[in-house]
Short mmCIF file of C-alpha atoms in Angstrom, two decimals:
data_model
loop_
_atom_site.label_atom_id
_atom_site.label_comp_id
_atom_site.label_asym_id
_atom_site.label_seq_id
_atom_site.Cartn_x
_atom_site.Cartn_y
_atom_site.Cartn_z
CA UNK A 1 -35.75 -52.89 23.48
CA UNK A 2 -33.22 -53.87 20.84
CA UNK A 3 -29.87 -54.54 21.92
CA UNK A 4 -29.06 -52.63 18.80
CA UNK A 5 -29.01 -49.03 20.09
CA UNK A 6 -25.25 -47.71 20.02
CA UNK A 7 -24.63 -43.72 21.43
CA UNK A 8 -21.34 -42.24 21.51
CA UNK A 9 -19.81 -39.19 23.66
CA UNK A 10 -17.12 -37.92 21.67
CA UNK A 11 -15.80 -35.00 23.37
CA UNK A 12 -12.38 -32.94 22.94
CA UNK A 13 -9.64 -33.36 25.94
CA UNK A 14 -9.21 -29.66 26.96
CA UNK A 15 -8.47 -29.43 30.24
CA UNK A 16 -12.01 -30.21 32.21
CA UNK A 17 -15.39 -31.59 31.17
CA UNK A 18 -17.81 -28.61 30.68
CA UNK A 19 -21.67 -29.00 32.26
CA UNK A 20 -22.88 -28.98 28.81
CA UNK A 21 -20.67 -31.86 27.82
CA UNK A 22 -21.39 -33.71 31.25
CA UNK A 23 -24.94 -33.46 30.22
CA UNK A 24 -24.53 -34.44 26.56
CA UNK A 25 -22.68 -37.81 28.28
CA UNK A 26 -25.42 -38.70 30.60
CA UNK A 27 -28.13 -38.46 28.26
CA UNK A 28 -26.30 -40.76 26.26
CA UNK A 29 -25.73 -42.89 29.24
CA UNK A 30 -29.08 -43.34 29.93
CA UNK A 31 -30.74 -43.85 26.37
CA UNK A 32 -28.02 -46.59 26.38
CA UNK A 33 -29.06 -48.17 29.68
CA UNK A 34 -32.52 -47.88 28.61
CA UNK A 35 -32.60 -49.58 25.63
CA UNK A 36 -30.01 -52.43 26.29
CA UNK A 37 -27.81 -50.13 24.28
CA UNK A 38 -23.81 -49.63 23.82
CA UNK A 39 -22.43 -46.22 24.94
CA UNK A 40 -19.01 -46.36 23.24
CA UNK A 41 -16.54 -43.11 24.63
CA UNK A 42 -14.37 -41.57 21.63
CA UNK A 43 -11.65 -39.13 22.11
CA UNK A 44 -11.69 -36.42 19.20
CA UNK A 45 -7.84 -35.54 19.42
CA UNK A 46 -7.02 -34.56 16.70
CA UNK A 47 -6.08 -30.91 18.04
CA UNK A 48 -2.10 -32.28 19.22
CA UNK A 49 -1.60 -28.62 20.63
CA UNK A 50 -4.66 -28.20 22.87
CA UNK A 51 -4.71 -32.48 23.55
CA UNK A 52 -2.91 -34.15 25.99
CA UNK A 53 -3.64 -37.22 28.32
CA UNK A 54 -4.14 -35.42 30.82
CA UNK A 55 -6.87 -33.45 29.22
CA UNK A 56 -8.10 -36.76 28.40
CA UNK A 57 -8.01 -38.28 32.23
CA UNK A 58 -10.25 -34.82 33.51
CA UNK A 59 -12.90 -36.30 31.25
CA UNK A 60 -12.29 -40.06 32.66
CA UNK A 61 -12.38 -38.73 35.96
CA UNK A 62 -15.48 -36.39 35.23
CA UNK A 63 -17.68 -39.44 33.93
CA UNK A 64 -16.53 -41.78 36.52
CA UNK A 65 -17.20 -39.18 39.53
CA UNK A 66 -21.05 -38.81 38.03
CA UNK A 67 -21.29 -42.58 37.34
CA UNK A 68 -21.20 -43.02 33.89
CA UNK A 69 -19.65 -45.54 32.89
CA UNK A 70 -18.92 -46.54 29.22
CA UNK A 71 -19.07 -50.28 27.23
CA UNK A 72 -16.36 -49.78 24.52
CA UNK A 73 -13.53 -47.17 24.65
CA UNK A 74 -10.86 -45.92 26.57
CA UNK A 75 -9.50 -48.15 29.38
CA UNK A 76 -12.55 -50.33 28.24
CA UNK A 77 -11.74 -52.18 25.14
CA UNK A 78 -14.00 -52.59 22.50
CA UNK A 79 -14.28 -54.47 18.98
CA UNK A 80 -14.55 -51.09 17.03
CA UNK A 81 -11.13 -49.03 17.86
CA UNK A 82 -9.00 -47.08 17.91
CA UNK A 83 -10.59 -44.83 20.23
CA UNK A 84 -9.11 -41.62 19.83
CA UNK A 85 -8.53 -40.00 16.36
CA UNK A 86 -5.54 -39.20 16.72
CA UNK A 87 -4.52 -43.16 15.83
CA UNK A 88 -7.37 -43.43 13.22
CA UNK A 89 -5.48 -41.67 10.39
CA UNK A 90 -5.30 -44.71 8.02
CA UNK A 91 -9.22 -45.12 8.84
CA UNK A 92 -9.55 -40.91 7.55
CA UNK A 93 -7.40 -41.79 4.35
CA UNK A 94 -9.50 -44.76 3.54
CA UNK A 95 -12.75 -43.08 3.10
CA UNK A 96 -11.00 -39.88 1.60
CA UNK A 97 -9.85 -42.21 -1.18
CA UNK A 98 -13.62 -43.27 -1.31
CA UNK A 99 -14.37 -39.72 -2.00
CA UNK A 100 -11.76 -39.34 -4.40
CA UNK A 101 -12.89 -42.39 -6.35
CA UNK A 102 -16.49 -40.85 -6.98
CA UNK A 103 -15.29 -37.69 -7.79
CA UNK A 104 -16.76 -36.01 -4.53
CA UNK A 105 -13.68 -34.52 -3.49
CA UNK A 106 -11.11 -31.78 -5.01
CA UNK A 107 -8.20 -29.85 -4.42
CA UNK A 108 -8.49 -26.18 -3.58
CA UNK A 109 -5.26 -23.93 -2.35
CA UNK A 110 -3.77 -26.93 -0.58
CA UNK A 111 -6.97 -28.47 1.16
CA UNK A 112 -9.28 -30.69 0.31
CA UNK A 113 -13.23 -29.59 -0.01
CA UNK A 114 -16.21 -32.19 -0.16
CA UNK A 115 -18.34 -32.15 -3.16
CA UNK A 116 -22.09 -30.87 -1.68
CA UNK A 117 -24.96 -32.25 -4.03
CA UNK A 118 -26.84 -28.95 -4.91
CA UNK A 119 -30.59 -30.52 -2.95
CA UNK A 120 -33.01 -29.95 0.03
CA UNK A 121 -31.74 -32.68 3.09
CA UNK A 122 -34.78 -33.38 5.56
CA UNK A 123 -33.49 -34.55 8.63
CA UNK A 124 -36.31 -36.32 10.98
CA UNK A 125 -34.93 -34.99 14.51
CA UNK A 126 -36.33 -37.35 16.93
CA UNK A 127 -36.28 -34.07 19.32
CA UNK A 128 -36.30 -30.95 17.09
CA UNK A 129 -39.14 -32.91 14.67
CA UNK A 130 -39.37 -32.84 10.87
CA UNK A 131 -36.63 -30.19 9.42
CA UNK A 132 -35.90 -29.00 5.68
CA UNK A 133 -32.00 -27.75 4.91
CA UNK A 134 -31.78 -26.05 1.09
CA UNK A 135 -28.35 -26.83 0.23
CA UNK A 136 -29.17 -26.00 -3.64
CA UNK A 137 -27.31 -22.29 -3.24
CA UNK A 138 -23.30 -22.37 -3.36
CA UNK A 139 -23.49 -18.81 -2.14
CA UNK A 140 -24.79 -20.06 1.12
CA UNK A 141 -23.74 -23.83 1.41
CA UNK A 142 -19.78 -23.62 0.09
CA UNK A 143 -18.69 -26.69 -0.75
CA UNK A 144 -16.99 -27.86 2.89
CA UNK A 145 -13.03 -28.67 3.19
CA UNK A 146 -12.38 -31.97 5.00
CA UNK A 147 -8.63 -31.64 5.34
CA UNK A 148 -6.55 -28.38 5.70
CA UNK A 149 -3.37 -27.70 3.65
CA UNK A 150 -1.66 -28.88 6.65
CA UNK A 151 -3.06 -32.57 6.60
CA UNK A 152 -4.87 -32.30 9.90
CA UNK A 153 -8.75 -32.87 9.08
CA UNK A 154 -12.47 -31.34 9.51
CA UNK A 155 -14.53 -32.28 12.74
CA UNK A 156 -16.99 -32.96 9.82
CA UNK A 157 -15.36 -35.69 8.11
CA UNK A 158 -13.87 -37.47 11.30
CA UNK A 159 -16.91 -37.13 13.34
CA UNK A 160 -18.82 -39.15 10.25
CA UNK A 161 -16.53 -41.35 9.64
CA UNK A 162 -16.35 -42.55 13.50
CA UNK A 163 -19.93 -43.01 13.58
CA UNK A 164 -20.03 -45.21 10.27
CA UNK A 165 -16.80 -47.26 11.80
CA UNK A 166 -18.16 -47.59 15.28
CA UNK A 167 -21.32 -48.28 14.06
CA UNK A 168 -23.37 -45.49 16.14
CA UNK A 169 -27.05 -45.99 15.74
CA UNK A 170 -28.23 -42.77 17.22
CA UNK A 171 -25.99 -39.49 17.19
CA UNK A 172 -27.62 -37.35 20.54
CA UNK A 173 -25.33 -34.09 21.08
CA UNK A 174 -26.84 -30.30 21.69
CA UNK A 175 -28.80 -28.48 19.64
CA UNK A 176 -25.67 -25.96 18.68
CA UNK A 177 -24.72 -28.99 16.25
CA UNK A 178 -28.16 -29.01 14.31
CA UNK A 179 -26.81 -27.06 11.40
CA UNK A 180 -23.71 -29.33 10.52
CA UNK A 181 -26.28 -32.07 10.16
CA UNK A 182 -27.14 -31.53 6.62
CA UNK A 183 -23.83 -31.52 5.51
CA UNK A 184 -23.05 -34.93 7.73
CA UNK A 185 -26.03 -36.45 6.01
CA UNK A 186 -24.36 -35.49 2.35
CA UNK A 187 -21.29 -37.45 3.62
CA UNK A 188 -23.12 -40.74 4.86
CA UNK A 189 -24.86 -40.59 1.59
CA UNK A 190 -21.28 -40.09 -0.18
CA UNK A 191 -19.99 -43.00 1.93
CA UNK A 192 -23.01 -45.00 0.89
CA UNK A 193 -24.17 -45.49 4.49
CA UNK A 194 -27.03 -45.27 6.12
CA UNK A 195 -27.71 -42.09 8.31
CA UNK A 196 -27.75 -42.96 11.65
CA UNK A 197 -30.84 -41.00 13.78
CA UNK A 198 -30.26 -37.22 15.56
CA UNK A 199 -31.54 -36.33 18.52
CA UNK A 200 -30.57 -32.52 19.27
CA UNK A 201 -30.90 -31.93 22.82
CA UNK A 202 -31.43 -28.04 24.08
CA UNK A 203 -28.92 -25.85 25.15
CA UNK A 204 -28.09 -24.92 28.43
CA UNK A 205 -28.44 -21.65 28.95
CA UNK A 206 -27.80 -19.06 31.76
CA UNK A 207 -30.33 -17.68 34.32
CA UNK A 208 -30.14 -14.46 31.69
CA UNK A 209 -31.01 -16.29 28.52
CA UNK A 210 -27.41 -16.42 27.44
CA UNK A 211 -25.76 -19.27 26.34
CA UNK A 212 -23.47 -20.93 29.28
CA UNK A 213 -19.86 -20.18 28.09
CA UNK A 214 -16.51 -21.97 29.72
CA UNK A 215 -16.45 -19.13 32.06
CA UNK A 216 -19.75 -18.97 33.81
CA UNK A 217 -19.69 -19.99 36.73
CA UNK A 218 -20.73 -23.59 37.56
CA UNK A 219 -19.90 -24.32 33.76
CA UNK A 220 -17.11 -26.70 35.07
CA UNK A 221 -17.84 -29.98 35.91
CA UNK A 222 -14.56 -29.30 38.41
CA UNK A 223 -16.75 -26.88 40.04
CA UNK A 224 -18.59 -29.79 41.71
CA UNK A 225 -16.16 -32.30 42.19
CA UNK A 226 -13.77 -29.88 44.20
CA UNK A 227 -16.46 -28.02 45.50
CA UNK A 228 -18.23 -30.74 48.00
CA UNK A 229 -21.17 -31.66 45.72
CA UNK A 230 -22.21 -35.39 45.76
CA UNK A 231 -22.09 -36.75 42.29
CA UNK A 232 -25.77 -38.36 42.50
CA UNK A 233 -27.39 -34.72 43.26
CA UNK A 234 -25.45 -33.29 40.24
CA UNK A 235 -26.47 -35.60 38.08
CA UNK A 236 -30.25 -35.59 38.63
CA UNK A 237 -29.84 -31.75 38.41
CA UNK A 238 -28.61 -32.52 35.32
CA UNK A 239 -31.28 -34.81 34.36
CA UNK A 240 -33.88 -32.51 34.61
CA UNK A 241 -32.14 -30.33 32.33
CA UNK A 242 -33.91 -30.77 29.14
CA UNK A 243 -35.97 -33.75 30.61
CA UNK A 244 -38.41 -34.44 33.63
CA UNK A 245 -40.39 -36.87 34.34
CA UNK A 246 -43.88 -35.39 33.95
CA UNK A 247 -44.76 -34.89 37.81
CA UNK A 248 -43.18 -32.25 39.18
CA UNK A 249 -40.88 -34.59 41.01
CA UNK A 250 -37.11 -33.66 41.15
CA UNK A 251 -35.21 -35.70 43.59
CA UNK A 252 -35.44 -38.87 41.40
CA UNK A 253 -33.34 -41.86 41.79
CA UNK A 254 -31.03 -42.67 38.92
CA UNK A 255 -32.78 -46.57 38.70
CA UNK A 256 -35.80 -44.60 37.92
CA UNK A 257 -34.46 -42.50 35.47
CA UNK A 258 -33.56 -44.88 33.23
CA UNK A 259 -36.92 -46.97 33.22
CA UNK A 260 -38.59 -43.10 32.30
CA UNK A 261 -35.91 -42.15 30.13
CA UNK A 262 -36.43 -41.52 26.57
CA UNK A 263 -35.64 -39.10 23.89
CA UNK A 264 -39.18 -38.33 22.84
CA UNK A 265 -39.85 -37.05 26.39
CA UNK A 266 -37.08 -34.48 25.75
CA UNK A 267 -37.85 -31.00 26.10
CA UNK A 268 -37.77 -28.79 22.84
CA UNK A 269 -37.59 -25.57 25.29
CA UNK A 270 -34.14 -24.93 26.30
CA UNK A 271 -32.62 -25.65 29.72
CA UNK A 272 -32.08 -22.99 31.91
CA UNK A 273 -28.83 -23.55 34.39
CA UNK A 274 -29.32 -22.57 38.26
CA UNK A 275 -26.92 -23.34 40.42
CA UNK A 276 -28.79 -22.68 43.54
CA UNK A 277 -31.19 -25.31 42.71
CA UNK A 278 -28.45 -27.29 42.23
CA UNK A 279 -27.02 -26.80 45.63
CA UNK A 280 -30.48 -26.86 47.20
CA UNK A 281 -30.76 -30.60 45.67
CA UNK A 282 -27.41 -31.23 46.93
CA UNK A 283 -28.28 -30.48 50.52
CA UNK A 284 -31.43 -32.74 50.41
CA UNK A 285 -28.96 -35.50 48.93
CA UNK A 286 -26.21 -34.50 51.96
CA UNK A 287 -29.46 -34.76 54.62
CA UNK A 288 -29.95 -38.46 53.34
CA UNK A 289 -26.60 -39.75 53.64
CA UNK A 290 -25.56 -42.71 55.67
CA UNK A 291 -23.69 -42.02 59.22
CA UNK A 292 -20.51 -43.61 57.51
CA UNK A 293 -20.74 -41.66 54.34
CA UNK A 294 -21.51 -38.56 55.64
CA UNK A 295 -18.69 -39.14 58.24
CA UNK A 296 -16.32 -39.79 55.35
CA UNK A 297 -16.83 -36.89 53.52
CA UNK A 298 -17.01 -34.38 56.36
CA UNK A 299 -13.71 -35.14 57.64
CA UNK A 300 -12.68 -35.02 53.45
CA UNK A 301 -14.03 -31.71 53.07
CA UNK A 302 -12.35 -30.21 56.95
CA UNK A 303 -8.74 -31.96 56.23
CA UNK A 304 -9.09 -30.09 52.83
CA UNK A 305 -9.22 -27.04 54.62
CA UNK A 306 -5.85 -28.30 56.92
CA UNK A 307 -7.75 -29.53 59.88
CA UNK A 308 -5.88 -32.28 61.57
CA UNK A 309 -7.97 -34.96 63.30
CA UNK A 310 -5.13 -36.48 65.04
CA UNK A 311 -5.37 -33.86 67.46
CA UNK A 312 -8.52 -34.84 68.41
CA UNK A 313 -10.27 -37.91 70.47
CA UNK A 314 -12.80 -39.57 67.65
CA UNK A 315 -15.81 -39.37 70.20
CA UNK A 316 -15.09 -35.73 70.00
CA UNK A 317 -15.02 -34.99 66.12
CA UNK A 318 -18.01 -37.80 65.77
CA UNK A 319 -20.24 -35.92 68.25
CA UNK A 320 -19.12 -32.38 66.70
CA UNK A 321 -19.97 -33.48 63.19
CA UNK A 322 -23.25 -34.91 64.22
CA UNK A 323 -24.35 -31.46 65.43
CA UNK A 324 -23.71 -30.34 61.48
CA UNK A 325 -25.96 -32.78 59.77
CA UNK A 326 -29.60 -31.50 57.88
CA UNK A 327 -27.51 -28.13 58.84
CA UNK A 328 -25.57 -26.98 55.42
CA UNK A 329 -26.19 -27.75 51.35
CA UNK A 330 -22.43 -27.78 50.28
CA UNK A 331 -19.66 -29.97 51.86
CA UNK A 332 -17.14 -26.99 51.20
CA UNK A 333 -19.50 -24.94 53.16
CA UNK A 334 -18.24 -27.00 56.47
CA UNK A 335 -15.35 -25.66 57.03
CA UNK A 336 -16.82 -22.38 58.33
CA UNK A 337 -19.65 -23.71 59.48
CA UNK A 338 -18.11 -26.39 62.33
CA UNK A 339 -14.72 -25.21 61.98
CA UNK A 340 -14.71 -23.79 65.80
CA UNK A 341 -14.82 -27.49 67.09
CA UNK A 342 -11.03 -27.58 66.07
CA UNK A 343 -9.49 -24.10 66.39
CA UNK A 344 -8.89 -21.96 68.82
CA UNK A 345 -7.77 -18.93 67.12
CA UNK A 346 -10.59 -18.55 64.81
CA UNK A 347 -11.83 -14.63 63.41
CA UNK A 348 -14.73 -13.42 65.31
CA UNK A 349 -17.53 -12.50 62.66
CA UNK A 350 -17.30 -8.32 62.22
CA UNK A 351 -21.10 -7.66 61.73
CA UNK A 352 -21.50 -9.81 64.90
CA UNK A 353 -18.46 -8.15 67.13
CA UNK A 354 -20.25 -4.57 66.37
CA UNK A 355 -23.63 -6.37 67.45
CA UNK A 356 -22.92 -8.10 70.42
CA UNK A 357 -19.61 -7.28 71.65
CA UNK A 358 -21.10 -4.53 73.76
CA UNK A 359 -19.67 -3.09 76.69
CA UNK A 360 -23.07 -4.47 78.15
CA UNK A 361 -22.34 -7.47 77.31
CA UNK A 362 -18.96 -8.61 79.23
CA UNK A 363 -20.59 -8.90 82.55
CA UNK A 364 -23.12 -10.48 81.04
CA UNK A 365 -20.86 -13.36 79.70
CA UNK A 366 -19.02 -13.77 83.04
CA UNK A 367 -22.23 -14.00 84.78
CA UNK A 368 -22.80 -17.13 82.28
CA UNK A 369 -19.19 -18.46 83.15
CA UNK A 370 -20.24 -18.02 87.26
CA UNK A 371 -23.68 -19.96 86.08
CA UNK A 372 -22.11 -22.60 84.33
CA UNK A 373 -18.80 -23.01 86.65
CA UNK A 374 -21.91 -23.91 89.46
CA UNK A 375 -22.95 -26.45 87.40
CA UNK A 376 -22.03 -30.79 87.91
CA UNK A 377 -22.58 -31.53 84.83
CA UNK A 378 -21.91 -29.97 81.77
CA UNK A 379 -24.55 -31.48 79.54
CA UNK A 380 -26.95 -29.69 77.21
CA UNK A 381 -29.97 -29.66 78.97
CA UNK A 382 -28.01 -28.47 82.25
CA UNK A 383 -26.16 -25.75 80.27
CA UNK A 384 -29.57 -24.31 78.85
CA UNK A 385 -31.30 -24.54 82.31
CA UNK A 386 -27.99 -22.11 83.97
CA UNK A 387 -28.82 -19.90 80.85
CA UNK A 388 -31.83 -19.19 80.91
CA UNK A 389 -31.83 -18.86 84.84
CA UNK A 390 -29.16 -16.20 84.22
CA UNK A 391 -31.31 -14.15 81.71
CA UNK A 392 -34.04 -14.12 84.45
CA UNK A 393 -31.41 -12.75 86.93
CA UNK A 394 -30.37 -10.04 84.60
CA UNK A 395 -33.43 -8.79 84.06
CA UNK A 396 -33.14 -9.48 80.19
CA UNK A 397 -34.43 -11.76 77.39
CA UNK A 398 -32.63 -15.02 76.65
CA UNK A 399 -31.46 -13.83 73.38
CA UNK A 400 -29.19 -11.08 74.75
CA UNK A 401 -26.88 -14.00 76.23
CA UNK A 402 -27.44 -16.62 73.37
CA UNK A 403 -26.10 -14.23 70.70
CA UNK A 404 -22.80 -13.11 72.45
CA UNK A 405 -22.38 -16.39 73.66
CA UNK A 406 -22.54 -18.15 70.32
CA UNK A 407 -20.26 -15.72 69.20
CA UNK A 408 -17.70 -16.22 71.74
CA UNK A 409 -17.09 -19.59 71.26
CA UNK A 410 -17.55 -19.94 67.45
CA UNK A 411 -16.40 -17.03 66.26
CA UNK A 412 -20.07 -17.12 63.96
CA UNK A 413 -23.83 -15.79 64.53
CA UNK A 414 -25.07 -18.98 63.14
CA UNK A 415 -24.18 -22.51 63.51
CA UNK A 416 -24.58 -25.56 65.20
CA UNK A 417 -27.16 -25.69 68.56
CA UNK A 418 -26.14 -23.67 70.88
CA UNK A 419 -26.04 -25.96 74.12
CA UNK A 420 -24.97 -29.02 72.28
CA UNK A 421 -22.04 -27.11 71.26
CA UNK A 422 -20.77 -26.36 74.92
CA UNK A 423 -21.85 -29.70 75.50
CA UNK A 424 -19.04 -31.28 73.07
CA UNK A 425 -16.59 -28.39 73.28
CA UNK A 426 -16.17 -29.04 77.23
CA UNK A 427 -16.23 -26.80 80.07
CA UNK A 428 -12.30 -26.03 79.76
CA UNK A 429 -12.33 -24.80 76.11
CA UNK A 430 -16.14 -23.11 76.64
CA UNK A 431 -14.38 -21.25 79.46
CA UNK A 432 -10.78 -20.01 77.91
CA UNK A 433 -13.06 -19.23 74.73
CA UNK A 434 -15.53 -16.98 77.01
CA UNK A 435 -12.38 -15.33 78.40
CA UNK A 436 -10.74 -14.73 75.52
CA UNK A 437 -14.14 -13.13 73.61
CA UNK A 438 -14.57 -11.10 77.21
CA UNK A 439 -11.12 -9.79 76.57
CA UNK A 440 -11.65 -8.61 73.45
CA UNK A 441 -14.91 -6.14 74.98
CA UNK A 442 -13.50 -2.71 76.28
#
């Protein structure tokens, strides 16, 4: 395809990159890898009191943590700049004085309104199809202001006169931006340049039908990155909002992506956000990891939560993470799940202390200790063997010592296997733990 294709993501720094807006970005990213294309990045800052650069590194850092990276803008460069609008004010004059020398423009209370010509615009949506906007009525299509009595400008006028500049072939944003369309296509025409071609893409709505606002949750893209997500499964979920490729597949690498990719293929319907698929496709992204990844990250998501490895001999936390993998979705989920390897003092689980913390029960667990204090070795298969041999003894079913045990020496009713777990934990710390849960039964 032509090397011609240029996209743009031109979003406003305020504070985080919303789902929506990651969304709107990758889409872009991946008609521009498609097509041989140029995604140029442009910072629309021309808010000073809600802008700063900080705003404008959470969106760096967003499209860098998904992968997306851009041709021309910000900390890239690029032939068509400046790249945020905040230094593009002599740019903004230039084509108001255009305006102002065919008449389109005219004062009003201190701003500055855009002339509409009083006709139907047909936009040709490469997504939304073949659409007719009646502009003809001043009652409902006021003539727009492009700069307020205060001198800032219009997202209109900027927005159009960016794409012109920067030379953006195709303009792909959400649907929510379909009606400002007809009155972008007035100013192209005013500018005496050629239209570029829309693509609405669908909103993203809530589970409920309701549009997905800044405070639903999962609507931040911080939500993910903080949250132990891996930025490949977060961006295929997002792929498939709005777009799939036709075969009910959804764990799709992004090479493959961008061969399928194209705006045609776009849904019309619109997406519907589920963040329990999302962490579902995260965990069969987390099960797929390499050892050294996965490695990496675990001890990243258990120093987050003030773990300190140092403590530890490296066999020990390698063989205790090992026992986690295939076992959890999240990475912020580990902390709780394998978080008994390294404490001592953790919270035995309430629901389980009324269960199995049974007067019954504290002979039973010393009778365990007795079995597994006979034992040579303390390896997994040994450790199950003494179990089981003790439920036999007792006259009950293997699960009535499995569930207090577990419980005794996590803290938890679920977790990692049970005999691995004593295994790696070591008869000493198995056998304080068992005394300290016995303790605890009156």
């Amino acid at each position: 395809m032509s090397s011609t294709v240029r996209v743009r993501f031109a979003p406003s720094p305020t504070g985080y990159l919303h789902i929506g807006g990651a969304r709107t970005a990758l889409f872009n990213w991946l008609y521009a890898k498609h097509t041989g294309g140029t995604l140029v990045l442009r910072i629309e800052d021309t808010d000073r009191a809600r802008n700063t650069e900080e705003a404008a590194r959470a969106i760096y850092d967003g499209l860098r943590w998904l992968g997306l990276d851009w041709d021309e803008g910000p900390q890239a460069g690029g032939n068509f700049g400046p790249y945020f609008q905040s230094e593009r004010e002599a740019v903004y004059q230039s084509y108001l004085d255009k305006l102002r020398a065919a008449d389109r423009v005219y004062e009003d209370a201190g701003s500055v309104r855009f002339l509409f010509a009083r006709e139907k615009i047909v936009v040709d949506d490469i997504i939304c199809g073949r659409i007719e906007f009646d502009m003809t009525s001043a009652e409902t299509n006021p003539d727009m202001t492009v700069r307020r009595p205060d001198g800032s400008w219009i997202f209109h006028f900027v927005n159009v006169v960016d794409d012109v500049e920067m030379k953006i072939s195709h303009v792909i944003r959400g649907e929510d931006h379909l009606s400002n369309t007809p009155k972008h296509v007035q100013l192209y025409r005013a500018f005496g340049a050629r239209p570029p071609r829309f693509a609405h893409i669908p909103l993203i709505l809530n589970k409920d039908g309701s549009k997905m606002s800044k405070r639903d949750q999962g609507a931040s893209l911080n939500t993910y990155m903080e949250g132990g997500y891996l930025p490949e499964a977060v961006r295929n979920y997002l792929c498939l909002l709005g777009w799939s490729p036709k075969d009910n597949r959804e764990k799709l690498e992004i090479d493959e992506v961008v061969r399928l990719f194209d705006l045609e293929k776009i849904h019309r319907k619109n997406g519907s956000f589920d963040l329990d698929k999302c962490t579902w496709l995260n965990g069969e992204y987390v099960r797929e990891l390499s050892d050294d990844r996965f490695h990496n990250l675990a001890r990243q998501a258990l120093q987050k939560a003030g773990i300190d490895f140092s403590k530890f001999p490296p066999d020990y936390v390698h063989a205790a993470l090992e026992t986690c993998k295939g076992k959890f979705k999240i990475f912020s989920e580990l902390p709780g799940y394998c978080g008994f390897y390294f404490r001592d003092d953790f919270e035995y689980n309430p629901d389980g202390v009324a269960k199995h913390f049974v007067p019954e029960n504290k002979p039973r667990l010393l009778a365990v200790r007795e079995a597994f204090a006979a034992l040579d070795s303390f390896d997994a298969a040994d450790l199950e063997t003494a179990l089981k041999a003790t439920a036999a003894q007792l006259n009950v079913k293997v699960g009535a010592l499995v569930h207090p045990m577990r419980l005794a020496v996590t803290g938890s009713n679920a977790g990692p296997s049970l005999y691995h777990l004593l295994e790696i934990l070591g008869k000493e710390k198995v056998f304080a733990r068992i005394d300290r849960a016995s303790a605890k039964i009156s």
